[in-house]
XYZ file of C-alpha atoms in Angstrom:
170
model
C 32.746 -85.430 -234.437
C 31.585 -88.514 -236.329
C 30.240 -90.165 -233.178
C 27.846 -87.242 -232.627
C 26.648 -87.437 -236.230
C 26.235 -91.223 -236.223
C 24.617 -92.070 -232.909
C 24.547 -95.848 -233.396
C 27.799 -97.181 -231.914
C 27.374 -100.384 -233.920
C 27.023 -98.480 -237.181
C 30.046 -96.345 -236.337
C 32.148 -99.468 -235.661
C 31.008 -100.979 -238.962
C 31.869 -97.823 -240.884
C 35.313 -97.782 -239.294
C 35.837 -101.464 -240.048
C 34.867 -101.264 -243.703
C 35.922 -97.746 -244.668
C 39.338 -97.411 -243.056
C 40.455 -99.819 -245.790
C 38.509 -101.123 -248.776
C 40.170 -104.547 -248.353
C 38.527 -105.175 -244.970
C 35.723 -107.695 -245.008
C 33.738 -109.644 -242.463
C 30.807 -111.958 -241.900
C 27.967 -111.641 -239.387
C 29.146 -113.939 -236.579
C 32.781 -112.919 -236.928
C 31.902 -109.228 -236.684
C 29.582 -109.882 -233.709
C 32.426 -111.635 -231.871
C 34.942 -108.955 -232.856
C 32.680 -106.156 -231.587
C 31.364 -108.216 -228.654
C 27.782 -107.440 -229.681
C 24.682 -109.446 -230.531
C 24.247 -110.808 -234.050
C 20.829 -109.103 -234.219
C 22.217 -105.581 -233.828
C 25.019 -106.320 -236.311
C 22.582 -107.888 -238.805
C 20.260 -104.860 -238.634
C 23.075 -102.396 -239.376
C 24.651 -104.591 -242.073
C 21.288 -104.867 -243.836
C 20.706 -101.107 -243.692
C 24.194 -100.304 -245.003
C 23.828 -102.912 -247.751
C 20.354 -101.676 -248.747
C 21.745 -98.133 -248.977
C 24.507 -99.405 -251.289
C 27.442 -98.638 -248.967
C 28.325 -102.322 -248.542
C 28.461 -105.245 -250.955
C 27.855 -108.801 -249.887
C 29.049 -112.054 -251.390
C 28.829 -115.684 -250.413
C 31.959 -117.743 -249.736
C 31.840 -121.230 -248.202
C 28.358 -120.910 -246.630
C 29.147 -117.480 -245.171
C 27.977 -114.109 -246.424
C 30.853 -111.629 -246.405
C 30.441 -107.864 -246.388
C 32.889 -105.242 -247.638
C 32.760 -101.583 -248.638
C 31.278 -100.820 -252.045
C 34.175 -98.959 -253.654
C 31.945 -98.098 -256.618
C 29.523 -96.116 -254.444
C 29.675 -92.375 -255.274
C 30.264 -91.541 -251.590
C 32.921 -94.212 -250.937
C 35.900 -91.830 -251.039
C 34.088 -89.228 -248.962
C 33.148 -91.792 -246.317
C 36.675 -93.188 -246.249
C 38.114 -89.689 -245.801
C 35.574 -88.950 -243.077
C 36.472 -92.130 -241.177
C 40.197 -91.472 -241.512
C 39.727 -87.882 -240.341
C 37.664 -89.108 -237.373
C 40.466 -91.469 -236.396
C 43.055 -88.704 -236.770
C 45.086 -90.636 -239.315
C 45.219 -87.790 -241.828
C 46.762 -85.341 -239.331
C 49.406 -87.811 -238.193
C 50.498 -88.591 -241.755
C 50.706 -84.919 -242.735
C 52.888 -84.121 -239.738
C 55.191 -87.103 -240.364
C 55.705 -86.168 -244.007
C 56.389 -82.552 -243.134
C 59.474 -82.975 -240.933
C 60.452 -86.611 -240.285
C 63.126 -86.935 -242.976
C 63.168 -88.863 -246.236
C 59.900 -90.769 -245.734
C 59.261 -93.497 -248.307
C 56.145 -95.087 -246.845
C 53.649 -94.582 -244.020
C 51.354 -97.484 -243.107
C 48.606 -98.056 -240.586
C 48.975 -101.249 -238.542
C 47.143 -103.056 -235.771
C 43.515 -102.697 -234.804
C 42.836 -99.640 -236.952
C 44.127 -101.472 -240.026
C 41.500 -104.074 -239.200
C 38.796 -101.437 -238.767
C 38.661 -101.562 -234.962
C 38.648 -98.296 -233.014
C 40.655 -99.592 -230.045
C 42.198 -96.289 -229.003
C 45.747 -97.213 -230.061
C 46.903 -96.076 -233.486
C 49.941 -97.987 -234.747
C 51.892 -96.365 -237.567
C 54.857 -97.735 -239.500
C 57.175 -95.068 -240.939
C 59.821 -96.305 -243.357
C 62.515 -94.274 -245.063
C 66.080 -93.052 -244.973
C 67.619 -90.824 -242.317
C 64.392 -90.575 -240.314
C 64.374 -88.273 -237.316
C 63.301 -90.755 -234.629
C 63.443 -88.094 -231.882
C 61.014 -85.932 -233.860
C 58.711 -88.920 -234.457
C 58.666 -89.697 -230.735
C 57.891 -86.066 -229.910
C 55.204 -85.998 -232.605
C 53.525 -89.130 -231.251
C 53.261 -87.489 -227.808
C 51.708 -84.337 -229.233
C 49.335 -86.307 -231.445
C 48.250 -88.460 -228.483
C 47.202 -85.338 -226.568
C 45.473 -83.848 -229.596
C 43.487 -86.980 -230.507
C 43.062 -88.551 -227.083
C 44.415 -91.850 -228.452
C 47.625 -93.795 -227.891
C 50.101 -93.565 -230.768
C 52.757 -96.204 -231.440
C 55.287 -95.444 -234.155
C 57.440 -98.206 -235.641
C 60.478 -97.693 -237.840
C 60.572 -101.404 -238.809
C 57.628 -103.656 -239.540
C 56.886 -105.876 -236.527
C 56.955 -109.594 -237.353
C 53.475 -110.288 -235.965
C 51.780 -107.739 -238.264
C 49.562 -109.373 -240.860
C 47.489 -106.441 -242.085
C 48.683 -102.988 -243.025
C 47.159 -100.111 -244.904
C 49.528 -97.941 -246.900
C 48.586 -94.328 -246.261
C 51.465 -92.764 -248.163
C 53.893 -94.168 -250.737
C 56.688 -92.042 -252.148
C 56.645 -91.907 -255.939
C 59.706 -93.433 -257.531
């Protein structure tokens, strides 16, 4: 859906990186290495997104960092669009509907870092969770989205970045 609307693969990757989570940031060379693309194509897209007001840039230690402009009037819409494109919204809704007493749902791995790698890693925490249902759900969601789904019931030790998609009110 989104990839037919935004034909530049580089721009699509940048939108995923910065709008899946407002805390994601990056600098030119780092993003070029991460995406395995030339700095020129990354620079062009970063400049266009910054000029349009979708990204903010700031200088830290001789590097210019970019991040999503959360004050932009379309920030929430873009973030929702990116999350819908990745299929995150559907997965969370289904988990909350029948998985048990869910306290928190978080996005882990590449997608938490804004990389569309094809594997969505989700951490589901709560009491009396129906692990059989979650396993069945991941299989169905994989077929629906055409992406691999990994569901964790405990936070893996190697995880550094996570995006909380749902937090139960206390």
